Coordinates of C-alpha atoms in Angstrom, one line a residue:
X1 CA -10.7 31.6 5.3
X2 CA -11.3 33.7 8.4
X3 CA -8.2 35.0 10.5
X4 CA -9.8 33.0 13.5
X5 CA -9.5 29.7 11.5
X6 CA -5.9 30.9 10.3
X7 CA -5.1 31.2 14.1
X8 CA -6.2 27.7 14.8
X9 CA -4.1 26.6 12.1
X10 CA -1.0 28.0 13.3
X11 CA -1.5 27.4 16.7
X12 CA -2.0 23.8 15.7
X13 CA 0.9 23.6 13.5
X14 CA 3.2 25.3 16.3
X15 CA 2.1 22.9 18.8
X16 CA 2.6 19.8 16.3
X17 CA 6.0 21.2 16.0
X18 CA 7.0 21.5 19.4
X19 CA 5.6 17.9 19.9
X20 CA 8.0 16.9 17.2
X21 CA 10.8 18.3 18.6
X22 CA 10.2 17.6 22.5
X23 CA 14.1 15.8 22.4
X24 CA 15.5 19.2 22.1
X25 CA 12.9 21.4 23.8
X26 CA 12.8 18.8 26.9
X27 CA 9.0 19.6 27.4
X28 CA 6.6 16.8 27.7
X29 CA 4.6 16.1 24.7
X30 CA 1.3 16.4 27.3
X31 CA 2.1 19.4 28.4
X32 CA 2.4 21.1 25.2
X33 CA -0.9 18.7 23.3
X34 CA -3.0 20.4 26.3
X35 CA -1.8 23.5 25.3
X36 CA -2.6 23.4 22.0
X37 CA -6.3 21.9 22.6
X38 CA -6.8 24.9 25.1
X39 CA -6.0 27.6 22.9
X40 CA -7.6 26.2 19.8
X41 CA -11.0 25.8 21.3
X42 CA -10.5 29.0 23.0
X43 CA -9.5 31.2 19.5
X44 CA -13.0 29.0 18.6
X45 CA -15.4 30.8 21.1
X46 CA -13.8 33.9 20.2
X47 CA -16.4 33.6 17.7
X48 CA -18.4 30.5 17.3
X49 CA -21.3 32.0 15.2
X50 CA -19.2 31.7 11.8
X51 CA -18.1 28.9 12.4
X52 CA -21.6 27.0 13.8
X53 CA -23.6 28.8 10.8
X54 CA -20.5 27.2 8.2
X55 CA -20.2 23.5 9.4
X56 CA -24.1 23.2 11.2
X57 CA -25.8 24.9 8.6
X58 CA -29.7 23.3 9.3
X59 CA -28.9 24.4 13.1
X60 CA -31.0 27.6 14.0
X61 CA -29.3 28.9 16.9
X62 CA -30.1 32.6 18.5
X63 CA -27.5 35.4 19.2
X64 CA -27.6 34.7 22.9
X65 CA -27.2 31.0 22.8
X66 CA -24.0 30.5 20.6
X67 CA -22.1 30.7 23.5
X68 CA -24.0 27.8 24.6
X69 CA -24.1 25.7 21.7
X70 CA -20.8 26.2 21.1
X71 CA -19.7 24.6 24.9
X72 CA -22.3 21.5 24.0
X73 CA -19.8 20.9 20.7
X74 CA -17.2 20.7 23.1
X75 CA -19.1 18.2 25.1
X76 CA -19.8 16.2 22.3
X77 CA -16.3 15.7 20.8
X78 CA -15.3 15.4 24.3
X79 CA -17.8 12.1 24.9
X80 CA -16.3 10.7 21.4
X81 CA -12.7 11.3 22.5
X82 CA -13.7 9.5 26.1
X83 CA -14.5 6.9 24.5
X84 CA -11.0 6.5 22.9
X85 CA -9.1 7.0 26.5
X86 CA -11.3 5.1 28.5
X87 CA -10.5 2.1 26.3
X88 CA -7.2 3.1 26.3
X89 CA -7.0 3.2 30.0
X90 CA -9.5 0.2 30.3
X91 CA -6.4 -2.0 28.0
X92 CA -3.8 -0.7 29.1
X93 CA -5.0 -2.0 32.9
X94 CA -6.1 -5.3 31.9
X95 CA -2.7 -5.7 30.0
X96 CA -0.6 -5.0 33.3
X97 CA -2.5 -6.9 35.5
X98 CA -1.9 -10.1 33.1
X99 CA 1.5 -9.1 33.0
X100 CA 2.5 -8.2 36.5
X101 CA 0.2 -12.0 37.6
X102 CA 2.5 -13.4 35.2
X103 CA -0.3 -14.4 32.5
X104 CA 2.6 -13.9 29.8
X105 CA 5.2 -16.1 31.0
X106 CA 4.0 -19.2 28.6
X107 CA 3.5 -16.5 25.9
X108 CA 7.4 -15.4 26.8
X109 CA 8.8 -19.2 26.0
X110 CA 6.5 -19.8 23.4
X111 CA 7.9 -16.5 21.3
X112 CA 11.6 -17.2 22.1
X113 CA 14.1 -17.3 19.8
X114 CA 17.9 -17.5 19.8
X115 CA 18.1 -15.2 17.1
X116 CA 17.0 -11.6 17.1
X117 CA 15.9 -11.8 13.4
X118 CA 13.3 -14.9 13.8
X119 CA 12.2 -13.3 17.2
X120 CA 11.5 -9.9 14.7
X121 CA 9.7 -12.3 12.5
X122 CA 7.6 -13.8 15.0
X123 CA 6.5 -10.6 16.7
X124 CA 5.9 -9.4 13.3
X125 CA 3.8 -12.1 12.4
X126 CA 1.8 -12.3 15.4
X127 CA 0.7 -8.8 16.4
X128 CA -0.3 -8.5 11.9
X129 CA -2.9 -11.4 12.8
X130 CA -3.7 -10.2 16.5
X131 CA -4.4 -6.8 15.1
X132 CA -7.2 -8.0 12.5
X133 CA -8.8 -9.5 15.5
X134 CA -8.6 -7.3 18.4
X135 CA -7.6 -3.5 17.5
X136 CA -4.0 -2.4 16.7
X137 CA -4.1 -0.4 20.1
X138 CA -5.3 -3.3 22.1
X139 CA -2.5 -5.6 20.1
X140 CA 0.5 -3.3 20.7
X141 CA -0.3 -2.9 24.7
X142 CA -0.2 -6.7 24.4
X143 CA 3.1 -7.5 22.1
X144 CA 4.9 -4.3 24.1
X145 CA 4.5 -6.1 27.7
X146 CA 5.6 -9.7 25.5
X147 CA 8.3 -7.9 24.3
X148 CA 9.8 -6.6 27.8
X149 CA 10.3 -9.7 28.5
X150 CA 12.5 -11.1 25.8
X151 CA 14.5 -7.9 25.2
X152 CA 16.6 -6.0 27.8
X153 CA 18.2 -3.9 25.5
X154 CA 16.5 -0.5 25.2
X155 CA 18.1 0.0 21.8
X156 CA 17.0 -3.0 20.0
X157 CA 13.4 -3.4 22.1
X158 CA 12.6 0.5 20.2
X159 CA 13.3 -1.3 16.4
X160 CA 10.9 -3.9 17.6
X161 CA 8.5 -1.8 19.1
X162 CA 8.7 -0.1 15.8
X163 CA 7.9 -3.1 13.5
X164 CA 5.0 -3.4 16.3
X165 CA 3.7 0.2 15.3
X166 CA 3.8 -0.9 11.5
X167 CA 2.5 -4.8 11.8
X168 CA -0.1 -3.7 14.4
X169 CA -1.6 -0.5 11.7
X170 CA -1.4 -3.0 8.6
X171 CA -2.7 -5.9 10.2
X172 CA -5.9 -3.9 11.4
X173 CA -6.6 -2.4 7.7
X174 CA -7.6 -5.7 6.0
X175 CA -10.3 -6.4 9.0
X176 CA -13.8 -4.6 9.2
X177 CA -13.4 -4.8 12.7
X178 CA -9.1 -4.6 13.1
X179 CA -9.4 -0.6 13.3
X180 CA -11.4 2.7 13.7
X181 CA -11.9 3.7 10.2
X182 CA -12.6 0.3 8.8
X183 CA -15.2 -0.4 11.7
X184 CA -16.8 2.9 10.2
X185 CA -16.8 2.4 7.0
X186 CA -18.1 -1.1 7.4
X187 CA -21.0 0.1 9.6
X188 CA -21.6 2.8 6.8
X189 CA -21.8 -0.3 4.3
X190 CA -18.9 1.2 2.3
X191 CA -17.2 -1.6 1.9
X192 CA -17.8 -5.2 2.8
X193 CA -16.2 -8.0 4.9
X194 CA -15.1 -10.3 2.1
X195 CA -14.0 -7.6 -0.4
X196 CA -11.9 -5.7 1.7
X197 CA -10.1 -9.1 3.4
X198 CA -10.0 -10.3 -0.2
X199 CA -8.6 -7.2 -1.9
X200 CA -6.5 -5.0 1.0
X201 CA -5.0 -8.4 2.7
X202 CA -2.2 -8.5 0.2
X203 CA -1.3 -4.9 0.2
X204 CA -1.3 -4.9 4.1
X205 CA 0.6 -7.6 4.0
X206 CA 3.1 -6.1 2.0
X207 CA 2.8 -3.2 4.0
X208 CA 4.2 -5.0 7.2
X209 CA 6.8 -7.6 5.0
X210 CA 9.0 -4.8 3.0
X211 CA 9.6 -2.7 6.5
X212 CA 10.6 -5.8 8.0
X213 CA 12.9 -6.9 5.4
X214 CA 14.8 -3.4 5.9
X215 CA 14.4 -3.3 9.6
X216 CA 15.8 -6.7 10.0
X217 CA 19.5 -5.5 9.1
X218 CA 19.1 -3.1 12.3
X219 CA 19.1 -6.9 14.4
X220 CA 22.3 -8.9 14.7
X221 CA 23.2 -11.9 16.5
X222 CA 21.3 -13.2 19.1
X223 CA 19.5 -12.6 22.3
X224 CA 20.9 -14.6 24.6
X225 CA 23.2 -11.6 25.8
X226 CA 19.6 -9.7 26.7
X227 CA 18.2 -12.7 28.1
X228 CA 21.2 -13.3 30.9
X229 CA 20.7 -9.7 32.1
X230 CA 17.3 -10.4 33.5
X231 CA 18.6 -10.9 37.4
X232 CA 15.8 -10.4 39.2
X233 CA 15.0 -6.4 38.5
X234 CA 11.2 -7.6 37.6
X235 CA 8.0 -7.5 39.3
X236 CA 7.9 -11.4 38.4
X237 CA 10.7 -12.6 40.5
X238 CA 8.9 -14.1 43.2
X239 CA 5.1 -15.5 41.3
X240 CA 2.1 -15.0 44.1
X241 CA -0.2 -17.5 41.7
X242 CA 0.0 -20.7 40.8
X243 CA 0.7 -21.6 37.2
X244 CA -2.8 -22.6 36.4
X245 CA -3.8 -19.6 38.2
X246 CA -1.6 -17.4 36.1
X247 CA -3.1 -19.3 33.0
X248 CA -6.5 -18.2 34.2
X249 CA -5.4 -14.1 34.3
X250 CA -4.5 -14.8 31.4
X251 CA -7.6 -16.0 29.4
X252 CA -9.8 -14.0 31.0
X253 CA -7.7 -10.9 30.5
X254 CA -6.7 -11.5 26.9
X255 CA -9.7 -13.9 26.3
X256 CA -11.6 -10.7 27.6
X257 CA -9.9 -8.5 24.8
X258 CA -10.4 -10.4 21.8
X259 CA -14.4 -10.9 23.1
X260 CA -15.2 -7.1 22.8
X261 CA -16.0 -7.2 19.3
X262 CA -18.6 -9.5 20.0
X263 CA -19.5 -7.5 22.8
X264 CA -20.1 -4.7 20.7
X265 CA -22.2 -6.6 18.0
X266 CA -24.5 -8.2 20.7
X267 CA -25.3 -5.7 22.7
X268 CA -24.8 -2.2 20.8
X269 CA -22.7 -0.8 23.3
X270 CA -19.5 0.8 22.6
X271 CA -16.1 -0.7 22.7
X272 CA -15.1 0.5 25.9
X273 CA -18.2 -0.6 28.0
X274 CA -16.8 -3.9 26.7
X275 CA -13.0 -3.1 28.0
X276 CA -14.6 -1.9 31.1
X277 CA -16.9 -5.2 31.8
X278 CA -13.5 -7.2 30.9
X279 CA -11.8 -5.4 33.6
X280 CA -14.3 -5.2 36.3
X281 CA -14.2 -9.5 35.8
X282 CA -10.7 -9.6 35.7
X283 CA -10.2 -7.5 38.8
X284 CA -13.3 -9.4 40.8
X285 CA -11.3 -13.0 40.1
X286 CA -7.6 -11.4 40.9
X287 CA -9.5 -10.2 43.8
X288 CA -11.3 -13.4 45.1
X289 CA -7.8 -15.0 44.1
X290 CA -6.0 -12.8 46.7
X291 CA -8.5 -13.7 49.3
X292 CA -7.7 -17.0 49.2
X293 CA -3.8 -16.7 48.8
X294 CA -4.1 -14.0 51.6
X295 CA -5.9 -16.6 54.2
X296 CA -3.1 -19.5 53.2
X297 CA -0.7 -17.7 53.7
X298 CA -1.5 -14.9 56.5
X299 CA 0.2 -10.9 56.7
X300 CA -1.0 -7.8 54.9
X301 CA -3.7 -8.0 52.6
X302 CA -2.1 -5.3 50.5
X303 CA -0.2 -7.4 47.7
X304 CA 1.5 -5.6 45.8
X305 CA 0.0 -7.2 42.5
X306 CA -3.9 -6.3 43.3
X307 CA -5.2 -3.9 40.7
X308 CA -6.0 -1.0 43.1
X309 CA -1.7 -0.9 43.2
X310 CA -1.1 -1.3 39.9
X311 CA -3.5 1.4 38.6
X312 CA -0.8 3.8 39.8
X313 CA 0.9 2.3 36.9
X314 CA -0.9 3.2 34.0
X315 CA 0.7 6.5 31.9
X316 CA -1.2 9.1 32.3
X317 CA 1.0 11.0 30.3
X318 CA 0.0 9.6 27.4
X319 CA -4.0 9.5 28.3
X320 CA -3.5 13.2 28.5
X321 CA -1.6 13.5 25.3
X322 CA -4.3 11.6 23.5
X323 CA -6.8 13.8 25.2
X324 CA -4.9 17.4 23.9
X325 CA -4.4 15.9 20.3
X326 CA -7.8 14.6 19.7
X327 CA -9.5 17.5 20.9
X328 CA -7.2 19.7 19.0
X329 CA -7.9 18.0 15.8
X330 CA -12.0 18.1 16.7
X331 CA -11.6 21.5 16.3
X332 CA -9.9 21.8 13.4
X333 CA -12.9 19.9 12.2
X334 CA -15.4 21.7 13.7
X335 CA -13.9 25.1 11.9
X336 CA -14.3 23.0 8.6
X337 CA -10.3 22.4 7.6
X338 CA -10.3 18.7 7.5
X339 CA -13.7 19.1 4.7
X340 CA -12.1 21.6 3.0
X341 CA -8.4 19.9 2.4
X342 CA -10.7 16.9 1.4
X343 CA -12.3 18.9 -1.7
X344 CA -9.0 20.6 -2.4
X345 CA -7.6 17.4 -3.3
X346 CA -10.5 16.0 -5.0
X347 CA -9.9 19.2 -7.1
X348 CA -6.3 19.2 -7.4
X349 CA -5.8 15.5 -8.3
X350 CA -8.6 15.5 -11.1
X351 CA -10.8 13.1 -9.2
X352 CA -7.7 10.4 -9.3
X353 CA -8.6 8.4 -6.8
X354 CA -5.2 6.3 -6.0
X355 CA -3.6 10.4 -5.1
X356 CA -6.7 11.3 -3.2
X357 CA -6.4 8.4 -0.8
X358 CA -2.5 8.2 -0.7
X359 CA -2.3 11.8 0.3
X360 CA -5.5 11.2 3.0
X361 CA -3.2 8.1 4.0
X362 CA 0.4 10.8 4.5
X363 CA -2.3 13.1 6.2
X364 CA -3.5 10.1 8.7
X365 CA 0.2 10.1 10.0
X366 CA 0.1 13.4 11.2
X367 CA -4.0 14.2 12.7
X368 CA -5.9 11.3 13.5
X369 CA -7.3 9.3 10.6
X370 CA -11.0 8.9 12.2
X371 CA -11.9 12.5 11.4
X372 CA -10.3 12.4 8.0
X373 CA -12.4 9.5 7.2
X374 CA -15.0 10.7 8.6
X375 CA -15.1 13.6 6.4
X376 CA -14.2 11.7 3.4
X377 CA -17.7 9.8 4.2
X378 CA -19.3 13.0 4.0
X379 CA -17.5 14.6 0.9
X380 CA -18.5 12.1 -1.3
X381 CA -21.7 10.1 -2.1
X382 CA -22.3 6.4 -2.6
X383 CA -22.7 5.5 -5.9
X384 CA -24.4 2.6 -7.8
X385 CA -21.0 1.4 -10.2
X386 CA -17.7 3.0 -9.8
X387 CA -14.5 3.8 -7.7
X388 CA -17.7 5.8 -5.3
X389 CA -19.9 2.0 -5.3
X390 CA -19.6 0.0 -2.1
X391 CA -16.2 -1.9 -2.1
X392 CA -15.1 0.6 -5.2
X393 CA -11.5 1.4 -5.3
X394 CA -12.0 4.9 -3.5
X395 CA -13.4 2.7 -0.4
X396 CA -11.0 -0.1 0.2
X397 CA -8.1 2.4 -0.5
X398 CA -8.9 4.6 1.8
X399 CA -9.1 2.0 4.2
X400 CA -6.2 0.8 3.3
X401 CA -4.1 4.1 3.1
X402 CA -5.9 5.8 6.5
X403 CA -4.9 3.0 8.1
X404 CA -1.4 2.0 7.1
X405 CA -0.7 5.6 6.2
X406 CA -0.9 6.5 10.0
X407 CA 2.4 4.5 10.5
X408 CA 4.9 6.9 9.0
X409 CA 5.0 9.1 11.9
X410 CA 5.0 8.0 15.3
X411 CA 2.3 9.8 16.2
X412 CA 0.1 9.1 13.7
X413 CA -1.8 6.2 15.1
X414 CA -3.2 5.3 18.3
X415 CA -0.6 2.1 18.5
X416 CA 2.4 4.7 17.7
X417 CA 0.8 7.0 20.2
X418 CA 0.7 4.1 23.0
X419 CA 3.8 2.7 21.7
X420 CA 6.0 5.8 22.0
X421 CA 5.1 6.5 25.7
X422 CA 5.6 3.0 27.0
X423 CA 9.0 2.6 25.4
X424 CA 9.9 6.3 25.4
X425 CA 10.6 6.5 21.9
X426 CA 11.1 10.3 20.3
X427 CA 9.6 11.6 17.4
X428 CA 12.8 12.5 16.1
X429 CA 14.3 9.2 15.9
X430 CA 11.3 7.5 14.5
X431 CA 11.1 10.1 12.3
X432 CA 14.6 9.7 11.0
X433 CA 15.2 5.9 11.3
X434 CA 11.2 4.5 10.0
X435 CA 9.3 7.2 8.6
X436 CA 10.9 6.0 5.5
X437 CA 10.8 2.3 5.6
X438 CA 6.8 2.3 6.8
X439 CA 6.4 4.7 3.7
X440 CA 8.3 1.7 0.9
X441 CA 6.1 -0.2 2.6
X442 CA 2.8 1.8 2.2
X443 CA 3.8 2.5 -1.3
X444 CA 4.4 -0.7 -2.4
X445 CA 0.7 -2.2 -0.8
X446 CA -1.0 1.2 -3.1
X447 CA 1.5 -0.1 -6.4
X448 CA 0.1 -4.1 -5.7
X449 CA -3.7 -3.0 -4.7
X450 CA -3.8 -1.5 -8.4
X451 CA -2.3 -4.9 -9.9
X452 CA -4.6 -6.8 -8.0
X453 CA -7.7 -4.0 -9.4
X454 CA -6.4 -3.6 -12.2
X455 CA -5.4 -7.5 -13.3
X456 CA -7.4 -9.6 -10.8
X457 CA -10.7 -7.7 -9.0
X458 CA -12.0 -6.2 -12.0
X459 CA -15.1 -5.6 -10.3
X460 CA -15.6 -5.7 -6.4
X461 CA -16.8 -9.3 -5.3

């Protein structure tokens, strides 16, 4: 290992430190991810030749153009991560422009509960089976804004924001099309539909049950108390639509969400050229709906509602911490750590595949999981019978454990990486209060995937 790629390391960890403690150092998590993905990439074109001819080895490129490759890496892990934030941004929109029309208001009396334990459940419930049909991001943008308006309390809303993190990762691990990593392994043909919703529903399941169990004992009485101190401090006090018209926001907006997979599989497009056709529809109709509430009623034009006022909204914060640590972790990739922690535990765990994945799964909670997969799917081959065959045990748990395993630390999925910068939720106390429980819970989905392998699957459907 060269010193450069030693620098890179350290740089990385130190930043990753400082991101873990931003409740003591007081400096934005942004601020500091930037940071790190500036002086990564610039330690990189120190000298990108050793690391071009390492990780690009059937690329010829000449002394004076290394320079140049090196910028068009950039560029291309830069496309890949846009992708990511534009769909974040692209949700996140769409979510507050249901939410501030009042497209969640049925939602809100539908999911009340006098207790704070059945509310847990219900939110629990709901964002496990959203999540295996939108994405876990999309799903915890969604249950956050439902959320806000049942809960006042800033305490109790960051325990059920939590259970969101965990429900939203688990539900998304038993669907092909519920997260990242299973969409790309499903596309790979690695695993199939039926076997992994046949073999990794239970352990997800588990996975989101156990932490609610223990989680639950957090929640005490009821929520009427949280309820009465809604007086009017919301955006929804006075409704400019109708309540058909507010209906209407909402199916197109959430209606739009759950379509994108489709969109994807018809047309071949990317998931965010989806979000962004959603969004251009739902701002057209809020639009023409303005019009018309704007000529019965007369004044300004400029509601407050339309979406050109509530982009101003959206946390760019936390586009721009996505942005740092994504870019950050490309190059760590490009430099060839991610392969090389792969074969080192291939080596060090004998081939036993139950440890490889459960450590790729503790490794998904602290870089993102779509590299690690992604490197996985190029460490080892496909083969004919085995824990390597399509929907072998190597598969489905790694889709399993890169997926649930991303829950133990906030930051380790895209839905904790959403979640903490909408409710403001440290590091630290997630960290201290449910890095634990999601980890009972990720253990116990491993321990019953084996029964079920071991006593039940035999052999992949």
């Amino acid at each position: 290992m060269s010193t450069l790629t030693i620098s890179i390391i350290v740089v990385f960890v130190m930043g990753y430190m400082l991101i873990a403690t931003e409740s003591l150092t007081k400096i934005n998590k942004a601020a500091i991810a930037l940071l790190m993905l500036a002086a990564c990439w610039i330690l990189y074109m120190v000298d990108p030749a050793q690391f071009i001819q390492v990780m690009h080895p059937d690329v010829k490129v000449a002394a004076d153009a290394v320079m140049s490759f090196g910028n068009k890496l950039i560029v291309e892990h830069l496309g890949d991560t846009a992708t990511t934030l534009f769909f974040l941004m692209g949700a996140m929109t769409i979510v507050e422009i249901v939410d501030q029309n009042g497209g969640f208001n049925w939602v809100k009396n539908v999911m009340q509960s006098k207790s704070k334990r059945g509310l847990m459940w219900k939110i629990a419930f709901m964002t496990f089976v959203l999540s295996a049909i939108l994405d876990n991001l999309t799903t915890s943008i969604v249950m956050i804004m439902i959320l806000r308006k049942l809960i006042k309390s800033h305490e109790d809303r960051m325990i059920y924001a939590s259970l969101i993190i965990i429900s939203a990762n688990s539900g998304g691990a038993f669907s092909p099309i519920g997260d990242v990593t299973t969409i790309m392994l499903w596309n790979k043909g690695l695993i199939t539909a039926a076997g992994v919703i046949s073999e990794i529903f239970i352990p997800s399941l588990l996975s989101m049950v156990i932490p609610a169990l223990v989680l639950q004992f957090m929640l005490k009485g009821d929520i009427l108390v949280d309820v009465a101190l809604e007086k009017g401090g919301s955006a929804d006090s006075r409704d400019e639509f109708s309540g058909g018209e507010r209906k209407l926001i909402f199916a197109i907006g959430v209606g739009g969400l759950m379509f994108v997979p489709v969109f994807h599989t018809l047309t071949g497009l990317p998931p965010f050229m989806g979000i962004l056709c959603v969004l251009g529809i739902l701002w057209t109709v809020t639009e023409v709906l303005y019009h018309r509430l704007h000529r019965k009623i007369g004044g300004s034009e400029d509601f407050a509602k339309r979406v050109s006022n509530l982009l101003s909204r959206i946390d760019m914060s936390t586009i721009l911490f996505f942005l740092g640590i994504l870019m950050a972790v490309a190059c760590l990739e490009e430099v060839g750590v991610l392969e090389q922690v792969g074969k080192g535990l291939n080596v060090a765990f004998s081939g036993n595949h139950y440890a490889v994945t459960g450590i790729i799964g503790v490794l998904s909670s602290i870089v993102d999981n779509v590299p690690l997969v992604a490197g996985s799917m190029g460490m080892y081959p496909v083969v004919p019978t085995g824990d390597m065959a399509v929907d072998g045990i190597f598969w489905q748990l790694l889709a399993y454990c890169a997926g649930v395993g991303g829950s133990m630390l906030i930051i380790g999925s895209a839905a904790g990486v959403v979640v903490m910068g909408l409710e403001k939720i440290t590091f630290g106390w997630y960290m201290k209060k449910i890095s634990w429980i999601a980890f009972i819970g990720y253990i116990a989905g491993i321990a019953s995937y084996w029964a079920i392998r071991t006593f039940i699957f035999t052999t992949p459907l």
